[in-house]
Structure formats: C-alpha cells, structure tokens
Short mmCIF file of C-alpha atoms in Angstrom, two decimals:
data_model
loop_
_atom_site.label_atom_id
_atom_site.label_comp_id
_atom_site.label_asym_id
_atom_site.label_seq_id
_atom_site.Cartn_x
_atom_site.Cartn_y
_atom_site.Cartn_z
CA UNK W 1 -67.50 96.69 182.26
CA UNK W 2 -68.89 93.40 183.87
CA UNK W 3 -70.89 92.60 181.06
CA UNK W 4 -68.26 93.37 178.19
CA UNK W 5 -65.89 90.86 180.43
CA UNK W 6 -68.79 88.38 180.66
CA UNK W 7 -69.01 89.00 177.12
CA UNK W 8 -65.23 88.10 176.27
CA UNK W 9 -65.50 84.84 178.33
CA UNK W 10 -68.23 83.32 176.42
CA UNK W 11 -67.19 84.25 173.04
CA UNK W 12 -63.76 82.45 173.94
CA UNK W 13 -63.15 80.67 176.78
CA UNK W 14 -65.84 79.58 178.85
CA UNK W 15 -66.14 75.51 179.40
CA UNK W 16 -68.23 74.03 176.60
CA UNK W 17 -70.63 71.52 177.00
CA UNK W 18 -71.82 68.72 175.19
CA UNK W 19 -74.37 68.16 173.37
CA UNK W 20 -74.83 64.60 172.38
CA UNK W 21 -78.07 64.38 170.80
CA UNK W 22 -79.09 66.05 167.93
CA UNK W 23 -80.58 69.45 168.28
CA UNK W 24 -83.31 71.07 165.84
CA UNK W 25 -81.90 74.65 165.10
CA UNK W 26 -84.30 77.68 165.39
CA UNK W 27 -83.96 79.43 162.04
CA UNK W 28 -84.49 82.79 160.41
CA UNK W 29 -84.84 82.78 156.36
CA UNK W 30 -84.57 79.69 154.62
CA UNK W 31 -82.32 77.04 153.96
CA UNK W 32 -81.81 75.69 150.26
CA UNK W 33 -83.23 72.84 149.56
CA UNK W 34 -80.01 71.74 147.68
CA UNK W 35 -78.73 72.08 151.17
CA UNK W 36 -77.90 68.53 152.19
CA UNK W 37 -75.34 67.22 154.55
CA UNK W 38 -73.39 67.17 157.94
CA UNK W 39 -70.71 70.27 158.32
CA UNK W 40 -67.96 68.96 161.09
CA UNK W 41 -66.10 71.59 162.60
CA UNK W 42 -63.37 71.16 165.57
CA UNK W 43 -62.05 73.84 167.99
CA UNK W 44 -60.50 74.17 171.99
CA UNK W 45 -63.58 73.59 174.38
CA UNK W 46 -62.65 72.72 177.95
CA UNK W 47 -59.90 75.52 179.54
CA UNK W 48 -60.04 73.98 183.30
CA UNK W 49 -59.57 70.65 185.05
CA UNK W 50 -60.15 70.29 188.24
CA UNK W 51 -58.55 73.34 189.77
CA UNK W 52 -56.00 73.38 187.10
CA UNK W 53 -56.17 75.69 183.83
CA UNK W 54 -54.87 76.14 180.59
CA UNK W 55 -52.42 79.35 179.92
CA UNK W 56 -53.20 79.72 176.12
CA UNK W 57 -56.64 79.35 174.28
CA UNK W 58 -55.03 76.64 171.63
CA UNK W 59 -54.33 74.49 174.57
CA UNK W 60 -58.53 73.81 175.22
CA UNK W 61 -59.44 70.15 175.02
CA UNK W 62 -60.98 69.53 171.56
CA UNK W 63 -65.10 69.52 171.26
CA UNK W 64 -66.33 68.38 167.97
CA UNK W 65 -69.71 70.03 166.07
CA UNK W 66 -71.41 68.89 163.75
CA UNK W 67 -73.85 71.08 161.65
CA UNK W 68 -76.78 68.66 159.61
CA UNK W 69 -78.65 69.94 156.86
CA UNK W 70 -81.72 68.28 156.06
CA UNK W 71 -84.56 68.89 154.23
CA UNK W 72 -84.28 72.43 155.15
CA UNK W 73 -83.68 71.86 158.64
CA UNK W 74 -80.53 72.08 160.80
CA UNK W 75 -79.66 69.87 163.48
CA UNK W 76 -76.09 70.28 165.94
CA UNK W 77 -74.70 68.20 168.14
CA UNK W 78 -71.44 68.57 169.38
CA UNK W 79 -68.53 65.52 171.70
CA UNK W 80 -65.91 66.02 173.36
CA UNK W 81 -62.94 64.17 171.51
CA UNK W 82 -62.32 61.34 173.60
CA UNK W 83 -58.12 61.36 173.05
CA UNK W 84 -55.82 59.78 175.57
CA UNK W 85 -54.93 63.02 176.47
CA UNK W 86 -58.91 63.95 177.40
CA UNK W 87 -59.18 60.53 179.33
CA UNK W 88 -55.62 61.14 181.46
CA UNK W 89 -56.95 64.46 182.31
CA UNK W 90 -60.16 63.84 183.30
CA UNK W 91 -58.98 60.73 185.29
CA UNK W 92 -56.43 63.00 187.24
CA UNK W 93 -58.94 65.89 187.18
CA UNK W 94 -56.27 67.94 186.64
CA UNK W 95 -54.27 68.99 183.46
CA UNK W 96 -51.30 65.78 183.09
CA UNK W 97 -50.43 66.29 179.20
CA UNK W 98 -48.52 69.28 178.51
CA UNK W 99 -50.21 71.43 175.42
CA UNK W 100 -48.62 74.28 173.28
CA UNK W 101 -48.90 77.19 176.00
CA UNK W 102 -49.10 74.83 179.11
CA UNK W 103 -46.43 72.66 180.39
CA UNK W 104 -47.92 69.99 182.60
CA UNK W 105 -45.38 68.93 185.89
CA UNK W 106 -44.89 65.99 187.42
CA UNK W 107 -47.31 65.30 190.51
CA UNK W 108 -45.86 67.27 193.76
CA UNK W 109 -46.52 63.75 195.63
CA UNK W 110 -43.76 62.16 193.19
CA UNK W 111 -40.43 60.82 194.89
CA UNK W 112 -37.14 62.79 193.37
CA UNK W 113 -36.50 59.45 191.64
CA UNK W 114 -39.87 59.69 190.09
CA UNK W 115 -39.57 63.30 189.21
CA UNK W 116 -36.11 62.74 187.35
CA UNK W 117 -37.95 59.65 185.19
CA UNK W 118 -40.31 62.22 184.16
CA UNK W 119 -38.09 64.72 182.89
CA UNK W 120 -35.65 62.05 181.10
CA UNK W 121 -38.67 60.81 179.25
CA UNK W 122 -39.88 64.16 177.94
CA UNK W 123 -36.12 65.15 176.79
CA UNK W 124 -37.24 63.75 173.43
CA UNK W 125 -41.20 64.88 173.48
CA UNK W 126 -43.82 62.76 173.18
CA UNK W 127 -46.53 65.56 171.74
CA UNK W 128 -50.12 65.56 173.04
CA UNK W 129 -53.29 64.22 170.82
CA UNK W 130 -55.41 66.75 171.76
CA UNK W 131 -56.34 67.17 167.94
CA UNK W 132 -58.17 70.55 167.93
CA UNK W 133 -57.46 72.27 164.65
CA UNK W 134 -59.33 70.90 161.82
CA UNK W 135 -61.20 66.93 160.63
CA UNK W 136 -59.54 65.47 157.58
CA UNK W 137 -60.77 62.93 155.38
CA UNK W 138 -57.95 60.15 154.68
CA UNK W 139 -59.80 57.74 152.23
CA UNK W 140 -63.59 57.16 153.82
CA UNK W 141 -62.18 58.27 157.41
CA UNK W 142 -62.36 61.19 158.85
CA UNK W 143 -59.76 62.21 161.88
CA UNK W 144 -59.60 65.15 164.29
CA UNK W 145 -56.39 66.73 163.66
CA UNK W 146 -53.45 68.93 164.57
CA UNK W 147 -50.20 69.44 163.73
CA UNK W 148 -48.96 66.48 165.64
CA UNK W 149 -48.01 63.07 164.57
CA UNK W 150 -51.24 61.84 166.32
CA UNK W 151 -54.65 61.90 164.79
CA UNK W 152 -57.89 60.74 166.53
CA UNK W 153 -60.34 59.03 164.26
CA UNK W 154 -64.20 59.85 164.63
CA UNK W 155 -67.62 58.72 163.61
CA UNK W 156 -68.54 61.59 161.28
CA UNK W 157 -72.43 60.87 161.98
CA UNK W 158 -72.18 60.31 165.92
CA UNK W 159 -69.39 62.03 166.61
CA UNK W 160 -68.14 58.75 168.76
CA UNK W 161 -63.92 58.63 169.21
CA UNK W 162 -62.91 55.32 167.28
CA UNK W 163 -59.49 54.90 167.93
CA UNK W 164 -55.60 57.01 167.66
CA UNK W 165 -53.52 56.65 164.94
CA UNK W 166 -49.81 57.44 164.66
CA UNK W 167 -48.56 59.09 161.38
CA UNK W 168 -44.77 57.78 162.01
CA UNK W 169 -46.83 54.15 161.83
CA UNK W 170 -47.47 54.50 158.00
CA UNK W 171 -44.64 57.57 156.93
CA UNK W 172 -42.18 58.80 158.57
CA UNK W 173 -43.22 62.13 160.01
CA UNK W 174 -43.06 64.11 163.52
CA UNK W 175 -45.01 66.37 162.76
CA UNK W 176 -48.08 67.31 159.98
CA UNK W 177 -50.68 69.79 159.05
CA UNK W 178 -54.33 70.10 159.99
CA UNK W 179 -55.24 71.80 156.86
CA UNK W 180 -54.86 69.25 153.93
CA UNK W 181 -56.02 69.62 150.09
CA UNK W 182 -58.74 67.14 148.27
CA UNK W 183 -58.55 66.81 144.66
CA UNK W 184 -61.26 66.25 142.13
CA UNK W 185 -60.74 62.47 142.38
CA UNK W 186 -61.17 62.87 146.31
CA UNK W 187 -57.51 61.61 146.55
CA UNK W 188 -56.36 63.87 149.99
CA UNK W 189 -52.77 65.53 149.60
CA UNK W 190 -50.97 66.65 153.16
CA UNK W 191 -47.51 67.44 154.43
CA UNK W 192 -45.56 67.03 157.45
CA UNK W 193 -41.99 67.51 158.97
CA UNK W 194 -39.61 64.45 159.60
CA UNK W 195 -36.51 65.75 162.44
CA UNK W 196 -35.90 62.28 163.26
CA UNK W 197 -35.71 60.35 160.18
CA UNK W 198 -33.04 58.13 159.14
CA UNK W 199 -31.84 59.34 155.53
CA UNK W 200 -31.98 63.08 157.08
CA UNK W 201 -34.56 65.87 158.48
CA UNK W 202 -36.97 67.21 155.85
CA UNK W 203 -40.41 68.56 155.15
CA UNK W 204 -42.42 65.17 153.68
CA UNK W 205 -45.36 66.18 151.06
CA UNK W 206 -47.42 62.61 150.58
CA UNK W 207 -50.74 61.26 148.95
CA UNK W 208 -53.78 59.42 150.46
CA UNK W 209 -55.99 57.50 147.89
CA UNK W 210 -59.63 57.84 147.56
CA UNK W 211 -60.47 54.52 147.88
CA UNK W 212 -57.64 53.22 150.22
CA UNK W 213 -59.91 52.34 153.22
CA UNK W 214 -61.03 49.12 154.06
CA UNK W 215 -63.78 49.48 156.10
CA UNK W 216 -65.13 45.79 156.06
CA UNK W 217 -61.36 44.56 157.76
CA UNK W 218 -61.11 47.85 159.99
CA UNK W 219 -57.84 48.76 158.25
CA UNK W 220 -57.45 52.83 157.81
CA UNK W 221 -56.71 54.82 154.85
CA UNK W 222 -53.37 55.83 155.89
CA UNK W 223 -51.89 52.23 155.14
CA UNK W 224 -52.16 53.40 151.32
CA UNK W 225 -50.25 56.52 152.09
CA UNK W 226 -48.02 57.18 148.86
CA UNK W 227 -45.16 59.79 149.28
CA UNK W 228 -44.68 62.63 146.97
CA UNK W 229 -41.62 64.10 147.60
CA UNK W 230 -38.95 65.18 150.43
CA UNK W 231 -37.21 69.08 150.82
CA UNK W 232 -34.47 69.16 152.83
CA UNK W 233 -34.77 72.12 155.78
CA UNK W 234 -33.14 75.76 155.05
CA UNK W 235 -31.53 75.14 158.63
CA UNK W 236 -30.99 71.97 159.80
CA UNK W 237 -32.11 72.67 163.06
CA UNK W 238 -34.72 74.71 162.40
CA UNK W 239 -37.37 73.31 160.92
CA UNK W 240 -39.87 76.41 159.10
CA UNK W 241 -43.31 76.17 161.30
CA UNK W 242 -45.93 76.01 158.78
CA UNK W 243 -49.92 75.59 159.21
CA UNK W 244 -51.03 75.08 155.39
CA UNK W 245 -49.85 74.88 152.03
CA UNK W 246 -51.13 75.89 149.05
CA UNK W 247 -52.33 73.24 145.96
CA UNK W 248 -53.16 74.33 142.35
CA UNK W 249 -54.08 71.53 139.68
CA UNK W 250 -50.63 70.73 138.82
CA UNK W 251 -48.57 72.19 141.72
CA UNK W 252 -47.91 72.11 145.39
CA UNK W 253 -46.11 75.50 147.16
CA UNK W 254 -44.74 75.25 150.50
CA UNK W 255 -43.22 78.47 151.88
CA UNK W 256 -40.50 77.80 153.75
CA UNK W 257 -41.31 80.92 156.05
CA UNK W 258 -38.57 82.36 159.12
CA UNK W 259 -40.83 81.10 161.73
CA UNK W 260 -39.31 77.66 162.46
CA UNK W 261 -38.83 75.20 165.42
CA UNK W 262 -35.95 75.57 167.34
CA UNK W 263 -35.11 71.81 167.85
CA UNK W 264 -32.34 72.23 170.77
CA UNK W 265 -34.82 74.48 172.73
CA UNK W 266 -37.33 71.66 172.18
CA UNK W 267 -35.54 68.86 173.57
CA UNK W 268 -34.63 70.69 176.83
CA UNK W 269 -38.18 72.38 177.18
CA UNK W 270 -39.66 70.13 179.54
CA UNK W 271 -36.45 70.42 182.06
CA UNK W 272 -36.07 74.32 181.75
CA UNK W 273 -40.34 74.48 182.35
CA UNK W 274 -40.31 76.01 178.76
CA UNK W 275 -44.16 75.34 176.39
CA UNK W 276 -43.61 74.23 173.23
CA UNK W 277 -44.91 77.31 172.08
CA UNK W 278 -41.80 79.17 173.52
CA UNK W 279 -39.98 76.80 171.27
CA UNK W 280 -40.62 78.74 168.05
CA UNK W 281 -38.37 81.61 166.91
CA UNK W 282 -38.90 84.17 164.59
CA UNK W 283 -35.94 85.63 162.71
CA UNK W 284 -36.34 88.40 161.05
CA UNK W 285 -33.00 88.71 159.16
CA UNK W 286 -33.79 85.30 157.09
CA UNK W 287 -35.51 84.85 154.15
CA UNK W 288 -38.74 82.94 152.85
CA UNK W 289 -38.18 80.54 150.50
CA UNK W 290 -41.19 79.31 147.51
CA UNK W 291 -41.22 75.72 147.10
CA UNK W 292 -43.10 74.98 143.66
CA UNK W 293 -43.79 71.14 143.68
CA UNK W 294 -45.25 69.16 140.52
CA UNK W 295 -47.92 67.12 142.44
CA UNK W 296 -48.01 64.33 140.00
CA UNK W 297 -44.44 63.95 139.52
CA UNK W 298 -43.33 64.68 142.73
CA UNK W 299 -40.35 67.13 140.87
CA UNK W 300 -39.74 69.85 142.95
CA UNK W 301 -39.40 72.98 140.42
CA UNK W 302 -35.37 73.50 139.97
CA UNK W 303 -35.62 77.38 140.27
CA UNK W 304 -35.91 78.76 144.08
CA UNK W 305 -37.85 81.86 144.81
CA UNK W 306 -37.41 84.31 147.79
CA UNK W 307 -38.35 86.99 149.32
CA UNK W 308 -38.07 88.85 152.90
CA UNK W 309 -39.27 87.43 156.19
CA UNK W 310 -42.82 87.33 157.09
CA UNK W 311 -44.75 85.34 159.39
CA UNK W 312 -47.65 83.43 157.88
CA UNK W 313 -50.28 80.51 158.88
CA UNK W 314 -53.32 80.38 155.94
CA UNK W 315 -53.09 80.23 152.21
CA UNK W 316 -56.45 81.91 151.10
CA UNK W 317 -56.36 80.42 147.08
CA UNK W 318 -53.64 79.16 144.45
CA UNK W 319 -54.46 78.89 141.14
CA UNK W 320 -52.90 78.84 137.62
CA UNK W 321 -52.71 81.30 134.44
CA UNK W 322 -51.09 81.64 131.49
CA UNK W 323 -47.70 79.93 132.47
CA UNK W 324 -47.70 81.43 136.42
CA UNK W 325 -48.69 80.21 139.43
CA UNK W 326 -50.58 82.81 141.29
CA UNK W 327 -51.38 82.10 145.50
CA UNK W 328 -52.49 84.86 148.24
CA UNK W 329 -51.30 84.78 151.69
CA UNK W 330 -52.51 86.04 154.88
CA UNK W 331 -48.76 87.49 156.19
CA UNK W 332 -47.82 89.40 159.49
CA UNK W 333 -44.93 91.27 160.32
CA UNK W 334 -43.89 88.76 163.01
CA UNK W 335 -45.14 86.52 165.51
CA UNK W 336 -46.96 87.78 168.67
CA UNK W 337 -50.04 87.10 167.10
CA UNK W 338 -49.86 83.75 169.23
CA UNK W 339 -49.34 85.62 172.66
CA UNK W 340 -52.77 87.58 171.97
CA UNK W 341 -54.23 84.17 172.75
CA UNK W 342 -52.84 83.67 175.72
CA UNK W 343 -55.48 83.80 177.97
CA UNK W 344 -54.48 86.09 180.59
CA UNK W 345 -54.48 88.49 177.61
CA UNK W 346 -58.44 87.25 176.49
CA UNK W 347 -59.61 87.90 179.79
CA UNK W 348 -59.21 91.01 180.13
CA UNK W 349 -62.75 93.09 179.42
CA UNK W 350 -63.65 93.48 175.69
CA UNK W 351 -62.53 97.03 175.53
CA UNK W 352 -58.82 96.73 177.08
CA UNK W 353 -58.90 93.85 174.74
CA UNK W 354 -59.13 95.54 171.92
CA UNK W 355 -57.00 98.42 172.91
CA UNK W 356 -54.02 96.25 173.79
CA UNK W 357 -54.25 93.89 171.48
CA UNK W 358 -53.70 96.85 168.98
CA UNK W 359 -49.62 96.45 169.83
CA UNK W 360 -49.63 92.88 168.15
CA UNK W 361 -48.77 92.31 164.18
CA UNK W 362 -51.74 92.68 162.00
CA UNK W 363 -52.93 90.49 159.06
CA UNK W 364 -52.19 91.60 155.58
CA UNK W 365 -53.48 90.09 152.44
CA UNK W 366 -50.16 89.41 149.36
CA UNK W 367 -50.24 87.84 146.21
CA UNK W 368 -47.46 86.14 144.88
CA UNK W 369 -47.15 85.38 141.20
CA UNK W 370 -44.52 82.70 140.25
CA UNK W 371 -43.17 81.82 136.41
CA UNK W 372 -43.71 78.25 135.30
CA UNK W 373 -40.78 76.37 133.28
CA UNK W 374 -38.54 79.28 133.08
CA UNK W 375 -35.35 79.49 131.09
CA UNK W 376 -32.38 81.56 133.07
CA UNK W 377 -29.76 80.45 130.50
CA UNK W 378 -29.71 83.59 129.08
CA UNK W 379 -31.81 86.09 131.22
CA UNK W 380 -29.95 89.41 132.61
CA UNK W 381 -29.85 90.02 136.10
CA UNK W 382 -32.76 92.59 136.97
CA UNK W 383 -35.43 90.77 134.33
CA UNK W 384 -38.54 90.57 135.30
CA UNK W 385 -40.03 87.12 134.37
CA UNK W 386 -43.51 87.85 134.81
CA UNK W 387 -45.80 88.41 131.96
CA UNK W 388 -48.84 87.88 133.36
CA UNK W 389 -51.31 90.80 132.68
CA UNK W 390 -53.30 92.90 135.63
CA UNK W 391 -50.78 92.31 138.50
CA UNK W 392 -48.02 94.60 139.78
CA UNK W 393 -46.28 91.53 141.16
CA UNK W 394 -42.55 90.69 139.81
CA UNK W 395 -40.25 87.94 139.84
CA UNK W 396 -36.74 89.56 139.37
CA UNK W 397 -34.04 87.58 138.47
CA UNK W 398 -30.66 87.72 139.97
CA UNK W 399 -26.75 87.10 140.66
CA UNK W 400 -27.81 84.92 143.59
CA UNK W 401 -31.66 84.65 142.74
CA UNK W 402 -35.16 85.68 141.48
CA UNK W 403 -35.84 88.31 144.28
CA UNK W 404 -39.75 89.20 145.18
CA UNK W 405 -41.37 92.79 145.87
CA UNK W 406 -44.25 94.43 146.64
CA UNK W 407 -46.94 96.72 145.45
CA UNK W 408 -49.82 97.97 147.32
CA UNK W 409 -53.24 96.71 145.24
CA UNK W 410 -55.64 98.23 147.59
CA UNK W 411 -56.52 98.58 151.58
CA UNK W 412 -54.28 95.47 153.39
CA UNK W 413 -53.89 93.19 149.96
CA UNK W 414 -50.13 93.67 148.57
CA UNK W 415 -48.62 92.08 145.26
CA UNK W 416 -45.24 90.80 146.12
CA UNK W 417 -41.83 90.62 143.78
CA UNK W 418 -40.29 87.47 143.83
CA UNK W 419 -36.40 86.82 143.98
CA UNK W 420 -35.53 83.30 142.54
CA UNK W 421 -31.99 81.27 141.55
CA UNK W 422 -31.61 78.55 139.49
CA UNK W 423 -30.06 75.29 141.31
CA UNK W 424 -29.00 72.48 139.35
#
C-alpha cells in the first residue's frame, strides 16, 4: 500500500525540479532522422510553499519542458515560469495569489484595516498568471498560457521568462483560451470572454497575424490582434466556461455548453472564502448551443443548433464534407470531473483512487454533424437536414429549432442529433 501511495505522489503531485541545462535522453529504438525540433510542453509543478499547499492539482505553479530533437538525439530541460505570481510566492514562501482550488488570505499579522483593503480589492478579481495550461504562438512569440487575461512570454530555446502581457491591453477580453488554432498561413486564431466590456458582455473570437511581431523594436504580436467576431452570452450572467473550440478551413464552432461562470458568486468569492473553481455551475436543465462562425468573414451562421446539456473541455477534430461540418467532442455527464483533482482526493493510495474515483462522470466520445447554408423557408418540422452518408447523426428541424440526438457508433463514441432555429 506504501508503494502504490508513493506511486500516486510522483505520477502527480510531488514538487518538480528544474532542470536548466540541457539533458541527453537515454533512448530505446530510434528516432527519425526527419525528427528535428524543440517540443514545449507546460503543466502544474510546485504544490507547496513554505508550509503552505495547494488544495487542487490545477493550482501547481507552472514548470515548462522542453523536448529537442536533434540529429537523432533528445535533449530536456525544463524552468519554472518565472510569473509575478511565482516571484510573490516564493518571496513570502508561502502561497499569496489565490489559484482555481486555493483561495490565498490575507496575512494573520494584517491590521483589520488592512484585512478589509484586501477584501475590497478582490471584490472585482484580479486573476492569477500562473499560466499552466498550454504555450501559444502569437506571431514569432510564444507565451505560457491559461485561461486568464494574463499570458507570460518565454524564450522557446532557453526557456527564460521575458516579460507579462495583458490581453485587455490589445482586445478587450477577461478571460481566453489556452488551446488556440494555427492555420496553414501560421496566422493563430483564439477566443476569449469579455464580462466587463463597454458595448456589452460577450464571447470575443479574434485573429493574430503571422508576421505581426516585431522583434528588432521588442513590440509583441498581440499589437496586430484583428477581431473576428462577438456572440452575445445565452445568460447574461453566466458566461458558458469553455476550454477549446473547434476550427475547420472555413469555420469556427464554439459550443456554448451549461457549464458557465456564475459572475455574482465571483465577485463575492474572495469575502465568502469561496475558489474560483466553486464559482462554476453546472445546470443541467439548459441547453448547449452550436455556434458555426465563417472565419474569414467573421458571419456568424444565422441558423442556431442545440442540443441537451453536457459538460465538455476538448474538441478532438472538425472538419468539412459535402456541405456539413462534422466535429467530435470529448462530453461528460456533468462536472465533478474537476473535484477528482482535488488533491486530497489524488492522495489517496492508487487503488482507493481508482475505486472512488469510479463515482465521478466519465468521458464519452460524440460526433456532431452540422448542415452548411441551409434553407428552412420551406422545410417541415421533423426534417432531417443531414445528407451526409455513413453517420447516424441528425439535425432535426423544428417549431422552435433544429434539435440534436444521439446514436451509439461503437464502445464510448456517440453520433449526436442536432436541434437548430433559424434567427433573422
């Protein structure tokens, strides 16, 4: 039992180290010669500060990897990301910046006039940039990245922490994905959420160029931003959660899923010693709405698709045929997939692990198949638009929409029937 329980700590949440000079890999079999490159990947490395420790594993501080391939070789390294968040921390040696599962109190040696400061200032958050998710390439530079509206820009080849940058400096966003899309020009394609913003909230898809950094003046990418298009929220003050989005040659689609942000809870977190991560609801009796976006035109398709309420974080592919856009999503039932990570949960041995964590919503693989350009002028309620061969998936039109149901294709992978309306 000790060992499985070792086991579970250093597969998850054990302290990290560094490692800031390259490493030559011990391999078995051989690498391509083709092979050629750095791989960067991101994740939560450092649980415990001081005496003080995170509650959930997304809250780790960020370590960076990096993976070279060289002449059939392999090198790693790996940094901590050196965010203002990091630097606070480890100057306080203990946790100061509240994360998604951990909410970070003022110090015990604080006056009551100093305590009340601190909780007026964090009525309206001020998010950590402890960007732990994914690297993005904006332009030439590459940024560490969450879901925040800060990013931390890196040296891709030393893995050095240049500087922060602030989305709302360049568009006006609160909030953004970690996962973005890249097309074949190298132009990079993201999306965000605006709550504050002056004409109204609303989800914000936008555009970074290829060649929109300026290296030789030290001016970043994101000054070129270009904005796409705005959707307004479902509920006003509940913003849909979303990790990803989906991008096919010609189209963007954004599900609007039942997870969202409940905005009132957020603003009173910090006073009521509620996590941000508490701050997301889950309701089941909603719907999830299919945004189908024209990337180039920014038009935002006039028919809206539906179906029931799911919970969902990844797109695994989107692509077109014959008139339909087709995407697969990795859906769950609801949302306690997030308190599996909690890690009073992950430390328990590896076998009570896996027995409890039986009780929480598990993955399941749907496709979606969604009709291009379609014509309801003089379609029947209860028509199927679909007409794409080999899938049991449906888009069924009717009085109040084109609905969406679901066939089982084989073990965990379900087609899905689509219910859409047409709004002018």
């Amino acid at each position: 039992m000790a060992e499985s329980t070792q086991n579970m700590e250093a597969i998850f949440y054990r302290n990290g180290k560094e490692t800031p000079e390259p490493v030559k890999a011990e391999l078995s079999g051989t690498i391509p010669s083709w092979l050629q490159g750095t791989l960067l990947r991101n994740g939560p490395g450092l649980f415990s500060i001081g005496e003080s420790s995170y509650n959930h594993w997304f809250d780790g501080m960020a370590l960076i990897h990096s993976f070279t391939f060289k002449d059939g070789e392999v090198y790693y390294r790996s940094k901590f990301l050196r965010s203002g968040t990091y630097k606070k921390n480890t100057a306080a040696n203990r946790i100061v910046v509240t994360e998604f599962g951990t909410l970070a109190y003022p110090e015990p040696s604080k006056n009551i006039f100093s305590k009340a400061f601190t909780y007026l200032i964090n009525t309206i958050p001020d998010f950590t940039d402890n960007n732990i998710i994914n690297i993005i390439r904006y332009g030439e530079d590459y940024y560490a990245s969450s879901e925040i509206n800060y990013i931390n820009q890196i040296n891709p080849s030393s893995l050095d922490t240049i500087g922060r940058s602030n989305y709302r400096d360049y568009i006006a966003l609160n909030l953004a994905t970690a996962h973005p899309h890249y097309d074949d020009e190298g132009n990079t394609y993201n999306m965000g959420t605006a709550i504050m913003a002056l004409t109204g909230p609303k989800y914000v898809i936008f555009r970074v160029p290829s060649i929109a950094s300026d290296k030789e003046n030290k001016r970043p990418a994101l000054r070129k931003v270009e904005h796409i298009c705005s959707i307004p929220f479902h509920s006003t003050l509940y913003p849909s959660y979303f990790h990803s989005f989906g991008m096919t040659e010609n189209y963007i689609i954004f599900v609007e899923q039942a997870l969202k942000l409940d905005i009132i809870r957020l603003t009173t977190a910090y006073i009521k010693g509620v996590s941000w991560g508490k701050c997301l609801k889950y309701d089941k009796d909603d719907i999830t709405l299919f945004h189908v976006i024209n990337r180039r035109t920014g038009k935002v398709a006039g028919t809206k698709f539906y179906t029931d309420a799911f919970v969902m974080f990844h797109h695994i592919n989107a692509y077109e045929e014959d008139g339909h856009v087709v995407f697969d999503l990795i859906t769950y039932e609801d949302n306690s997939l997030y308190d599996m990570f909690y890690l009073k949960n992950m430390r328990q041995d590896a076998e009570t692990f896996d027995k409890s964590s039986k009780v929480f919503s598990l993955p399941v693989c749907q496709r979606f198949v969604i009709p291009i350009d379609v014509d309801l002028k003089e379609v029947p309620s209860g028509t199927n638009l679909i007409k794409l061969e080999g899938t049991s998936a449906k888009a069924v039109f009717q009085n109040d929409g084109f609905g969406v149901t679901w066939d089982q294709l084989q073990v965990q992978w379900k087609e899905v029937q689509i219910l859409l309306w047409y709004q002018d």
